[in-house]
Coordinates of C-alpha atoms and ligand atoms in Angstrom, one line a residue:
X19 CA 11.8 11.6 14.7
X20 CA 14.0 8.8 16.2
X21 CA 13.5 5.0 15.3
X22 CA 15.8 1.7 16.1
X23 CA 16.2 -1.2 13.8
X24 CA 19.0 -3.8 14.0
X25 CA 17.6 -6.4 12.0
X26 CA 19.7 -6.8 9.2
X27 CA 23.2 -7.2 8.7
X28 CA 24.2 -3.9 7.4
X29 CA 22.4 -2.1 10.6
X30 CA 24.0 1.1 11.1
X31 CA 28.1 0.5 13.2
X32 CA 27.0 -2.7 13.6
X33 CA 24.9 -1.5 16.5
X34 CA 21.5 -0.1 15.1
X35 CA 20.2 2.2 12.6
X36 CA 18.9 5.2 14.6
X37 CA 17.9 7.6 12.6
X38 CA 17.8 6.5 9.3
X39 CA 18.2 3.4 8.0
X40 CA 21.0 2.3 5.9
X41 CA 18.2 0.5 3.7
X42 CA 16.9 3.6 3.2
X43 CA 14.0 3.1 6.1
X44 CA 12.8 6.4 7.6
X45 CA 12.0 6.8 11.1
X46 CA 8.2 7.2 10.0
X47 CA 8.0 3.6 7.8
X48 CA 10.4 2.2 10.8
X49 CA 7.8 2.9 13.4
X50 CA 4.8 1.8 11.6
X51 CA 6.5 -1.5 11.0
X52 CA 7.0 -1.5 14.7
X53 CA 3.2 -0.5 15.4
X54 CA 2.7 -3.2 12.9
X55 CA 5.0 -6.0 14.6
X56 CA 2.5 -4.6 17.9
X57 CA -0.7 -5.1 16.4
X58 CA 0.4 -8.4 15.0
X59 CA 1.6 -9.3 18.4
X60 CA -2.1 -8.4 19.4
X61 CA -3.8 -10.4 16.9
X62 CA -1.6 -13.9 17.9
X63 CA -2.9 -13.5 21.6
X64 CA -6.5 -14.1 20.2
X65 CA -5.5 -16.1 17.3
X66 CA -3.2 -18.5 19.5
X67 CA -6.0 -18.7 22.5
X68 CA -9.0 -19.4 19.6
X69 CA -6.7 -22.6 18.2
X70 CA -6.6 -23.6 21.5
X71 CA -10.3 -24.5 21.6
X72 CA -10.3 -25.2 17.8
X73 CA -11.4 -21.9 16.5
X74 CA -9.7 -20.6 13.7
X75 CA -9.7 -17.9 10.6
X76 CA -8.0 -17.9 7.4
X77 CA -8.3 -14.0 7.5
X78 CA -6.5 -13.6 10.3
X79 CA -3.7 -16.5 9.5
X80 CA -3.0 -14.6 6.0
X81 CA -2.9 -11.1 7.4
X82 CA 0.0 -12.3 10.0
X83 CA 1.9 -13.7 7.2
X84 CA 2.0 -11.2 5.3
X85 CA 1.7 -8.2 7.9
X86 CA 5.0 -10.0 9.2
X87 CA 6.7 -10.4 5.5
X88 CA 5.6 -6.3 4.9
X89 CA 8.8 -5.5 7.7
X90 CA 11.7 -8.0 6.4
X91 CA 14.0 -5.6 5.3
X92 CA 13.8 -4.0 1.5
X93 CA 10.2 -4.8 1.6
X94 CA 7.4 -2.2 2.1
X95 CA 9.0 1.4 2.3
X96 CA 5.3 3.0 2.1
X97 CA 3.8 5.2 4.8
X98 CA 0.3 4.9 3.3
X99 CA -0.1 1.2 2.5
X100 CA 1.8 0.3 6.1
X101 CA -1.1 3.0 7.4
X102 CA -3.4 1.0 5.3
X103 CA -2.2 -2.7 6.4
X104 CA -2.4 -1.0 10.4
X105 CA -6.4 -0.3 9.9
X106 CA -6.6 -3.8 8.6
X107 CA -4.5 -4.7 11.4
X108 CA -7.4 -3.7 13.8
X109 CA -10.3 -4.9 11.9
X110 CA -8.5 -8.6 11.7
X111 CA -7.9 -8.0 15.6
X112 CA -11.8 -7.5 16.3
X113 CA -12.8 -10.6 14.0
X114 CA -10.5 -13.2 15.6
X115 CA -11.3 -11.9 19.6
X116 CA -15.0 -11.7 18.8
X117 CA -14.7 -15.5 17.4
X118 CA -12.4 -16.3 20.4
X119 CA -14.3 -14.7 23.1
X120 CA -18.1 -16.2 21.9
X121 CA -16.3 -19.8 21.3
X122 CA -15.0 -19.5 25.1
X123 CA -18.3 -18.8 26.2
X124 CA -19.6 -21.6 24.3
X125 CA -17.0 -23.4 25.7
X126 CA -16.7 -22.8 29.2
X127 CA -20.2 -21.5 30.4
X128 CA -18.7 -18.0 31.2
X129 CA -17.0 -14.3 29.1
X130 CA -13.3 -14.7 29.4
X131 CA -12.1 -12.3 32.0
X132 CA -8.2 -13.1 31.4
X133 CA -5.7 -10.4 32.2
X134 CA -4.0 -9.8 28.3
X135 CA -0.8 -8.3 27.4
X136 CA -1.1 -4.8 26.4
X137 CA -0.6 -5.3 22.6
X138 CA -4.3 -7.5 22.8
X139 CA -6.0 -4.2 23.4
X140 CA -4.2 -1.8 20.9
X141 CA -6.3 0.5 18.7
X142 CA -5.1 2.7 16.2
X143 CA -5.1 6.4 16.8
X144 CA -7.4 8.2 14.3
X145 CA -4.2 9.9 12.2
X146 CA -1.2 8.9 11.0
X147 CA 1.0 11.3 13.5
X148 CA -1.1 9.7 16.5
X149 CA 0.3 6.1 14.5
X150 CA 3.9 7.5 14.5
X151 CA 3.3 8.4 18.7
X152 CA 2.1 4.7 18.9
X153 CA 4.8 3.2 17.2
X154 CA 7.2 5.5 19.2
X155 CA 6.2 3.3 22.3
X156 CA 6.4 -0.3 21.4
X157 CA 9.9 -0.4 19.3
X158 CA 12.8 -2.7 20.2
X159 CA 14.0 -0.7 23.3
X160 CA 10.7 0.5 24.5
X161 CA 11.2 -1.7 27.5
X162 CA 14.0 -0.2 29.2
X163 CA 13.9 -2.7 32.2
X164 CA 13.9 -5.9 29.8
X165 CA 17.1 -8.2 30.2
X166 CA 19.2 -8.0 27.3
X167 CA 19.5 -11.9 27.0
X168 CA 15.6 -12.1 26.8
X169 CA 14.9 -8.8 24.1
X170 CA 17.7 -11.1 22.1
X171 CA 16.5 -14.4 21.8
X172 CA 12.8 -12.4 21.4
X173 CA 14.2 -10.6 18.2
X174 CA 15.9 -14.1 17.1
X175 CA 12.8 -15.5 17.2
X176 CA 11.0 -12.3 15.5
X177 CA 13.1 -12.3 12.9
X178 CA 12.9 -15.8 12.3
X179 CA 9.2 -15.8 12.0
X180 CA 9.6 -12.6 9.6
X181 CA 11.5 -14.9 7.0
X182 CA 9.3 -18.1 7.9
X183 CA 6.1 -15.3 6.7
X184 CA 8.0 -14.7 3.5
X185 CA 8.3 -18.5 2.5
X186 CA 4.9 -19.0 3.8
X187 CA 3.6 -16.5 1.5
X188 CA 5.3 -18.0 -1.8
X189 CA 3.6 -21.4 -0.8
X190 CA 0.4 -19.6 0.3
X191 CA 0.0 -18.1 -3.5
X192 CA 0.7 -21.6 -5.0
X193 CA -2.3 -22.7 -2.7
X194 CA -0.2 -24.8 0.1
X195 CA -0.8 -24.0 3.8
X196 CA 0.6 -26.2 6.3
X197 CA -1.4 -26.0 10.2
X198 CA 1.5 -26.3 11.9
X199 CA 3.2 -23.5 10.1
X200 CA 0.4 -21.6 10.6
X201 CA -0.3 -22.1 14.2
X202 CA 3.2 -21.5 15.1
X203 CA 3.0 -17.8 13.9
X204 CA 0.7 -17.0 16.5
X205 CA 2.4 -19.0 19.2
X206 CA 5.9 -17.5 18.4
X207 CA 4.1 -13.6 18.1
X208 CA 2.3 -14.3 21.2
X209 CA 4.8 -15.8 23.5
X210 CA 7.0 -12.3 22.5
X211 CA 4.4 -10.8 25.1
X212 CA 5.1 -13.3 27.5
X213 CA 7.0 -11.5 30.4
X214 CA 7.2 -15.1 32.2
X215 CA 9.2 -16.8 29.2
X216 CA 12.9 -17.1 31.0
X217 CA 16.2 -17.5 28.6
X218 CA 15.9 -21.3 28.2
X219 CA 12.4 -20.9 27.6
X220 CA 13.2 -18.7 24.4
X221 CA 16.2 -20.8 23.4
X222 CA 13.8 -23.6 23.6
X223 CA 11.3 -22.2 21.5
X224 CA 13.7 -21.1 18.9
X225 CA 14.9 -24.5 18.3
X226 CA 11.1 -25.1 18.2
X227 CA 10.8 -22.7 15.9
X228 CA 13.4 -23.9 13.5
X229 CA 11.9 -27.4 12.7
X230 CA 8.5 -25.5 12.0
X231 CA 10.8 -23.6 9.7
X232 CA 11.9 -26.8 8.3
X233 CA 8.3 -27.9 7.6
X234 CA 7.8 -24.4 6.0
X235 CA 10.8 -24.9 3.5
X236 CA 9.5 -28.8 2.7
X237 CA 6.0 -27.1 2.0
X238 CA 7.3 -24.6 -0.1
X239 CA 9.7 -26.9 -2.1
X240 CA 6.5 -29.0 -2.6
X241 CA 4.5 -26.1 -3.9
X242 CA 7.4 -25.3 -6.2
X243 CA 8.5 -28.6 -7.7
X244 CA 4.7 -29.9 -7.7
X245 CA 3.7 -26.5 -9.8
X246 CA 6.6 -25.8 -12.1
X247 CA 8.4 -29.4 -11.8
X248 CA 11.8 -30.5 -10.4
X249 CA 14.4 -27.8 -11.7
X250 CA 17.3 -29.6 -14.2
X251 CA 20.4 -28.5 -14.8
X252 CA 19.9 -25.5 -17.5
X253 CA 22.6 -23.1 -19.0
X254 CA 21.4 -19.9 -18.7
X255 CA 22.6 -17.0 -21.1
X256 CA 24.2 -13.9 -19.2
X257 CA 23.4 -11.5 -22.2
X258 CA 21.1 -9.8 -23.7
X259 CA 18.8 -10.1 -27.0
X260 CA 17.5 -8.1 -29.4
X261 CA 14.1 -6.7 -28.9
X262 CA 11.9 -5.6 -25.8
X263 CA 12.2 -6.5 -22.8
X264 CA 11.3 -7.2 -18.8
X265 CA 13.2 -8.2 -15.9
X266 CA 11.9 -9.8 -12.9
X267 CA 13.6 -9.7 -9.5
X268 CA 12.6 -11.5 -6.4
X269 CA 11.4 -15.3 -5.3
X270 CA 8.3 -15.1 -6.6
X271 CA 8.3 -17.7 -9.5
X272 CA 4.2 -17.6 -9.7
X273 CA 4.6 -13.7 -10.6
X274 CA 6.8 -14.7 -12.9
X275 CA 5.1 -17.5 -14.8
X276 CA 2.1 -15.1 -15.2
X277 CA 4.0 -12.8 -16.9
X278 CA 5.6 -15.2 -19.2
X279 CA 1.6 -16.4 -19.9
X280 CA 0.8 -13.0 -20.6
X281 CA 4.0 -11.9 -22.7
X282 CA 4.0 -15.0 -24.8
X283 CA 3.9 -14.2 -28.3
X284 CA 4.1 -10.3 -28.0
X285 CA 7.8 -10.1 -28.7
X286 CA 8.7 -9.3 -25.3
X287 CA 12.0 -10.7 -24.0
X288 CA 11.9 -11.4 -20.2
X289 CA 14.9 -11.8 -17.9
X290 CA 15.6 -13.0 -14.5
X291 CA 17.6 -11.0 -11.8
X292 CA 19.2 -11.5 -8.5
X293 CA 16.8 -14.6 -6.7
X294 CA 14.7 -15.3 -9.6
X295 CA 17.9 -16.6 -11.5
X296 CA 16.6 -20.2 -10.2
X297 CA 13.4 -19.8 -12.4
X298 CA 15.1 -20.9 -15.6
X299 CA 15.6 -24.2 -14.6
X300 CA 12.1 -25.1 -13.7
X301 CA 10.3 -27.2 -16.7
X302 CA 7.2 -25.3 -16.5
X303 CA 9.3 -22.1 -16.8
X304 CA 11.5 -22.7 -19.0
X305 CA 9.5 -23.9 -22.0
X306 CA 8.9 -20.0 -22.6
X307 CA 11.0 -19.8 -25.4
X308 CA 11.2 -15.5 -24.4
X309 CA 12.4 -16.3 -20.8
X310 CA 15.6 -15.5 -22.6
X311 CA 18.3 -14.7 -20.2
X312 CA 19.8 -13.7 -16.9
X313 CA 20.6 -9.9 -16.2
X314 CA 22.6 -7.9 -13.6
X315 CA 24.2 -9.0 -10.5
X316 CA 23.1 -9.3 -7.0
X317 CA 20.3 -6.7 -5.4
X318 CA 22.6 -4.0 -4.3
X319 CA 23.8 -3.3 -7.6
X320 CA 20.5 -2.6 -9.1
X321 CA 20.3 1.0 -9.3
X322 CA 23.3 1.1 -11.7
X323 CA 22.2 -2.1 -13.5
X324 CA 18.2 -1.1 -13.4
X325 CA 19.4 2.3 -14.7
X326 CA 21.0 0.9 -18.1
X327 CA 18.3 -2.0 -18.5
X328 CA 16.2 -0.5 -21.4
X329 CA 12.3 -2.2 -20.6
X330 CA 10.6 -2.5 -17.4
X331 CA 11.5 -4.0 -14.2
X332 CA 9.5 -5.9 -11.7
X333 CA 9.8 -6.7 -8.0
X334 CA 8.0 -9.4 -6.6
X335 CA 9.9 -9.4 -3.5
X336 CA 12.8 -8.2 -1.3
X337 CA 15.4 -6.5 -2.2
X338 CA 14.1 -3.2 -3.6
X339 CA 15.8 0.0 -3.0
X340 CA 15.2 3.3 -3.5
X341 CA 15.1 3.5 -7.1
X342 CA 16.5 6.6 -9.3
X343 CA 14.5 8.9 -11.1
X344 CA 15.8 7.7 -14.0
X345 CA 14.0 4.5 -13.7
X346 CA 11.1 5.2 -11.3
X347 CA 8.1 5.3 -13.9
X348 CA 9.9 2.1 -15.5
X349 CA 10.1 -0.1 -11.9
X350 CA 7.0 -1.8 -10.9
X351 CA 6.3 -3.6 -7.3
X352 CA 3.8 -6.2 -6.4
X353 CA 2.9 -8.7 -3.5
X354 CA 4.1 -7.3 -0.4
X355 CA 6.7 -5.0 -1.7
X356 CA 6.0 -1.2 -2.2
X357 CA 8.1 2.2 -2.8
X358 CA 6.2 5.1 -2.6
X359 CA 5.0 6.5 -6.3
X360 CA 6.0 3.1 -7.8
X361 CA 3.4 1.4 -9.4
X362 CA 1.9 -1.7 -8.0
X363 CA 0.1 -4.8 -9.4
X364 CA -2.5 -5.7 -7.2
X365 CA -4.3 -9.3 -7.9
X366 CA -7.6 -9.5 -8.7
X367 CA -9.0 -13.0 -7.9
X368 CA -5.3 -14.5 -7.5
X369 CA -4.6 -13.3 -11.1
X370 CA -2.6 -10.6 -11.9
X371 CA -2.7 -8.4 -14.9
X372 CA 0.5 -7.2 -15.9
X373 CA -0.3 -4.8 -18.7
X374 CA 0.8 -1.6 -17.0
X375 CA 4.6 -3.2 -16.8
X376 CA 4.3 -4.8 -20.7
X377 CA 3.7 -1.2 -21.8
X378 CA 6.1 0.5 -20.2
X379 CA 9.0 -1.9 -21.7
X380 CA 7.2 -1.3 -25.0
X381 CA 7.4 2.4 -24.1
X382 CA 11.2 1.9 -22.9
X383 CA 12.2 0.1 -26.5
X384 CA 14.4 -2.7 -25.5
X385 CA 17.7 -3.7 -26.7
X386 CA 18.8 -2.4 -29.9
X387 CA 21.2 -5.9 -30.5
X388 CA 22.2 -9.2 -29.7
X389 CA 25.1 -9.2 -27.1
X390 CA 26.5 -12.4 -27.0
X391 CA 27.9 -14.0 -23.8
X392 CA 28.6 -16.6 -21.4
X393 CA 26.0 -19.4 -20.1
X394 CA 26.0 -20.2 -16.3
X395 CA 24.3 -23.3 -15.4
X396 CA 21.5 -23.7 -12.8
X397 CA 19.2 -26.6 -11.5
X398 CA 21.0 -28.8 -9.2
X399 CA 18.2 -29.0 -6.6
X400 CA 17.3 -32.0 -4.5
X401 CA 16.2 -34.1 -7.0
X402 CA 18.6 -33.3 -10.0
X403 CA 22.0 -34.1 -7.5
X404 CA 20.5 -37.0 -5.7
X405 CA 19.4 -38.6 -9.3
X406 CA 23.4 -38.8 -9.5
X407 CA 23.8 -39.6 -6.5
X408 CA 26.0 -42.8 -6.9
X409 CA 28.3 -41.1 -9.1
X410 CA 28.9 -38.3 -5.8
X411 CA 29.3 -40.9 -3.6
X412 CA 31.0 -43.1 -5.9
X413 CA 33.6 -40.0 -5.8
X414 CA 34.0 -39.6 -2.6
X415 CA 34.6 -43.4 -2.0
X416 CA 37.0 -43.2 -4.5
X417 CA 38.9 -39.9 -3.0
X418 CA 37.9 -37.9 -6.1
X419 CA 35.7 -35.7 -4.2
X420 CA 37.5 -34.6 -0.6
X421 CA 35.0 -32.4 0.4
X422 CA 32.2 -30.7 0.1
X423 CA 31.6 -26.6 1.1
X424 CA 28.1 -24.9 1.1
X425 CA 28.9 -21.5 0.2
X426 CA 25.2 -19.5 0.6
X427 CA 23.2 -17.2 1.8
X428 CA 22.6 -13.6 1.0
X429 CA 24.9 -10.6 -0.6
X430 CA 25.2 -7.5 0.5
X431 CA 27.0 -4.1 0.2
X432 CA 29.6 -4.1 2.8
X433 CA 33.3 -4.7 1.8
X434 CA 33.7 -7.6 3.4
X435 CA 31.6 -10.2 1.4
X436 CA 34.6 -10.3 -0.8
X437 CA 35.7 -13.4 1.4
X438 CA 32.8 -15.0 -0.2
X439 CA 34.4 -14.4 -3.5
X440 CA 38.0 -15.3 -2.3
X441 CA 36.8 -18.5 -0.1
X442 CA 35.0 -20.3 -3.4
X443 CA 38.6 -19.7 -5.3
X444 CA 40.5 -20.9 -3.0
X445 CA 38.5 -24.3 -2.5
X446 CA 40.9 -26.8 -4.3
X447 CA 40.1 -28.2 -7.2
X448 CA 39.2 -31.6 -5.7
X449 CA 36.0 -30.3 -3.7
X450 CA 32.3 -29.1 -4.5
X451 CA 30.7 -26.0 -3.5
X452 CA 27.1 -26.2 -3.3
X453 CA 25.7 -22.4 -3.1
X454 CA 22.2 -20.9 -2.9
X455 CA 20.5 -17.9 -2.5
X456 CA 21.7 -13.9 -4.0
X457 CA 25.6 -14.6 -2.3
X458 CA 26.6 -16.3 -4.8
X459 CA 26.2 -13.7 -7.2
X460 CA 29.8 -12.6 -5.8
X461 CA 31.4 -15.8 -7.2
X462 CA 28.8 -17.8 -9.8
X463 CA 30.3 -16.1 -13.2
X464 CA 33.5 -17.7 -12.1
X465 CA 34.7 -20.7 -14.6
X466 CA 35.1 -23.9 -11.5
X467 CA 34.8 -26.4 -13.9
X468 CA 34.4 -30.3 -13.4
X469 CA 35.7 -33.2 -11.6
X470 CA 36.3 -35.5 -13.9
X471 CA 35.2 -39.1 -13.8
X472 CA 36.9 -42.0 -15.5
X473 CA 36.5 -45.7 -16.4
X474 CA 38.4 -48.7 -15.7
X475 CA 41.0 -47.7 -18.4
X476 CA 41.0 -44.1 -17.3
X477 CA 39.1 -42.4 -20.1
X478 CA 36.8 -39.5 -18.7
X479 CA 33.3 -40.4 -19.1
X480 CA 31.9 -37.7 -17.3
X481 CA 32.1 -35.1 -14.9
X482 CA 30.6 -33.6 -11.6
X483 CA 30.5 -29.5 -11.7
X484 CA 32.6 -28.3 -9.0
X485 CA 30.0 -25.4 -8.5
X486 CA 26.0 -26.5 -7.9
X487 CA 23.8 -23.8 -7.8
X488 CA 21.0 -25.5 -5.6
X489 CA 18.4 -22.3 -6.4
X490 CA 17.1 -19.6 -4.0
X491 CA 17.6 -19.3 -0.4
X492 CA 14.5 -21.2 0.4
X493 CA 16.2 -24.5 -1.5
X494 CA 18.4 -24.5 1.3
X495 CA 15.8 -27.4 1.6
X496 CA 17.4 -29.1 -0.9
X497 CA 21.2 -28.5 0.5
X498 CA 19.7 -30.5 3.3
X499 CA 18.0 -33.0 1.5
X500 CA 20.8 -33.7 0.1
X501 CA 23.6 -33.5 3.2
X502 CA 21.1 -36.3 4.7
X503 CA 21.3 -38.5 2.0
X504 CA 25.0 -38.2 1.6
X505 CA 25.1 -39.1 5.7
X506 CA 22.2 -41.9 5.2
X507 CA 25.1 -43.2 2.4
X508 CA 28.0 -42.7 4.5
X509 CA 26.4 -44.4 7.9
X510 CA 27.3 -40.8 9.6
X511 CA 26.2 -37.9 11.5
X512 CA 25.7 -34.7 9.5
X513 CA 28.6 -33.4 11.3
X514 CA 30.7 -36.0 10.3
X515 CA 30.5 -35.7 6.9
X516 CA 33.2 -33.9 4.7
X517 CA 31.0 -31.1 4.6
X518 CA 31.2 -27.6 6.0
X519 CA 28.8 -24.4 5.7
X520 CA 30.2 -21.1 5.2
X521 CA 26.9 -18.7 5.4
X522 CA 26.5 -15.2 4.7
X523 CA 23.9 -13.0 6.0
X524 CA 21.9 -10.0 5.4
X525 CA 18.2 -10.2 6.0
X526 CA 15.6 -12.6 8.0
X527 CA 15.1 -15.1 5.9
X528 CA 18.8 -15.9 6.4
X529 CA 18.1 -15.8 10.5
X530 CA 14.9 -18.4 9.8
X531 CA 17.5 -21.0 7.9
X532 CA 20.2 -21.0 10.5
X533 CA 17.8 -21.9 13.3
X534 CA 16.4 -24.4 11.2
X535 CA 20.2 -25.8 10.4
X536 CA 21.1 -25.4 14.6
X537 CA 17.5 -27.1 15.2
X538 CA 18.9 -29.9 12.9
X539 CA 21.7 -30.2 15.1
X540 CA 24.2 -28.9 12.4
X541 CA 27.3 -27.6 14.0
X542 CA 30.7 -25.7 12.9
X543 CA 28.7 -23.2 10.6
X544 CA 31.2 -20.3 10.1
X545 CA 28.7 -17.2 9.5
X546 CA 29.6 -13.8 8.1
X547 CA 30.5 -11.3 7.1
X548 CA 29.7 -9.9 10.9
X549 CA 27.6 -11.7 13.7
X550 CA 24.2 -10.3 14.4
X551 CA 24.0 -7.1 16.3
X552 CA 20.6 -8.4 18.0
X553 CA 22.6 -11.4 19.5
X554 CA 24.1 -10.7 23.0
X555 CA 27.3 -12.1 24.3
X556 CA 25.3 -14.5 26.3
X557 CA 23.2 -15.8 23.7
X558 CA 26.7 -15.6 21.0
X559 CA 28.2 -17.4 23.9
X560 CA 25.4 -20.4 24.1
X561 CA 25.6 -20.6 20.0
X562 CA 29.3 -20.9 20.5
X563 CA 29.3 -23.6 22.9
X564 CA 26.1 -26.0 21.7
X565 CA 26.5 -25.4 17.9
X566 CA 30.3 -24.2 17.7
X567 CA 29.1 -21.3 15.4
X568 CA 32.1 -19.5 14.2
X569 CA 32.5 -16.0 12.8
X570 CA 34.2 -16.7 9.6
X571 CA 38.0 -14.8 9.5
X572 CA 39.9 -14.6 6.1
X573 CA 39.4 -17.6 3.6
X574 CA 42.9 -18.8 3.7
X575 CA 42.7 -19.2 7.3
X576 CA 39.2 -20.6 7.8
X577 CA 40.5 -23.2 4.4
X578 CA 42.9 -24.4 6.3
X579 CA 41.3 -24.9 9.6
X580 CA 38.6 -26.9 8.1
X581 CA 40.8 -29.0 5.6
X582 CA 43.6 -29.6 7.8
X583 CA 42.6 -29.2 11.6
X584 CA 44.7 -28.7 14.4
X585 CA 43.9 -31.9 16.7
Ligands
SF4_611 FE1 18.9 -0.4 9.3 FE2 18.6 -3.0 8.6 FE3 17.0 -2.1 9.9 FE4 17.4 -1.1 7.7 S1 16.0 -3.1 8.0 S2 17.1 0.0 9.1 S3 19.1 -1.1 7.1 S4 18.7 -2.5 10.5
SF3_612 FE1 18.8 -12.1 -1.2 FE2 17.7 -10.0 -0.6 FE3 18.5 -12.6 1.2 FE4 17.1 -14.7 -1.2 S1 17.2 -11.4 -2.0 S2 18.6 -14.3 -0.2 S3 19.5 -10.7 0.6

């Protein structure tokens, strides 16, 4: 069976995974995911028309969000689960179709007789091999006649929607939804089936999407900060504590909170991994004394690190990799994450029972002793940074801070990613690095020190840390807030600030954030380690002409070009 997927940065030969995903996605999984996207488009066609005449269905909205999230890189690798999801997709489509047809008849006085794209008429085949056949006909390259720029812009929008779905889902579990965000999932997916849309239409739609995703980032920021409090600068141990241990990875802070509640007083220590690191800065999570440390490095190092972890492991979102047999019985998934043969924790009325995870941690025995290590500081969200805005602005005006660099985004396994470590190390001492997402594991354990603040007599009275960890990838919202506040304080536009963005991308959440930055008019973004395979030469030309996007070169060259531009 064949496949084709080029949605992430590590795609085979920089072109496309065509017989097996580098991520571990099999052709069967890839094909069912393609079919799920096709099914979601069919649902969206009806859901969008229904919304236009005032009809909504919450199950439909949530299904589309979860369905898209399941197809993000490194989320759902389980054929059985995807099969079930496809059957549910058909039920949902029939439900929203019925709701639309009834409402249409009531409003217009006659039956709807419009011709719709093929996705609207999809019915699941009776068995899994039939589903594979269906999926093979609806993949990215299935329409050979499609203009390559149209395909490129459709995929750009689709990957943006997938990324936004992850964020919308995190907001949803915390009880937050936005009509504007939800409606755009249907509008965007439906647009992917509309052959009348031109390259210009699709560029416009991608920009419109970028602004909607800003809303979604804001929604999630509000959901997080209302529920967990505003992050505060907090030292996080990188060592281990003697005793039973559970490691929590991914982005879902509510899962972590429920696990902390269920392990409190039970002698089990909780460790964060990957994108869970920023959790230590949130007041409502840091209050738990048994949230003890951050363990391990970036997601791509997980096999070796999970192997060595003497406890249970919980994956709440991307990025799971094929578990080794040595820890397969100790690793659990929850939410949209799934791996065949790995235990999954399902919610019951919004609550998850993590007893199987706790039981496994007890069986695994835990760490035999304390391993002391250094601390790193997290928790520089927009509230914390803007709380000392006067000091920061003063330091810029006095020339103590010359430049800000946002060095953020995803990590990945490719060797070219050393660029980000080198870049952070080369940043001059009078510059501040803002960082977010999992790419920071390339440099967040290095010493960057402070920019000293002195009083009138020249005595040091404090300092601004040179590395400010703003949080998860979704906390790009914080970086946007800080940039907007600085621009206001200096009476200029964000593009005129002494601020440069050096982004690393891997999966689709980075795509949605990039589209938001572009929609905000931010220029001169440097992106790496390589450009997306799904961006056609003409689309790249538009991005370069309109936004002056640049691929990264070498850390030294890029820094020199930023700090000493040739005019
Ligand atoms: Fe390949 Fe990335 Fe697609 Fe996985 S998600 S199949 S690595 S392009
Ligand atoms: Fe990382 Fe997977 Fe993208 Fe949230 S966790 S940023 S790669």
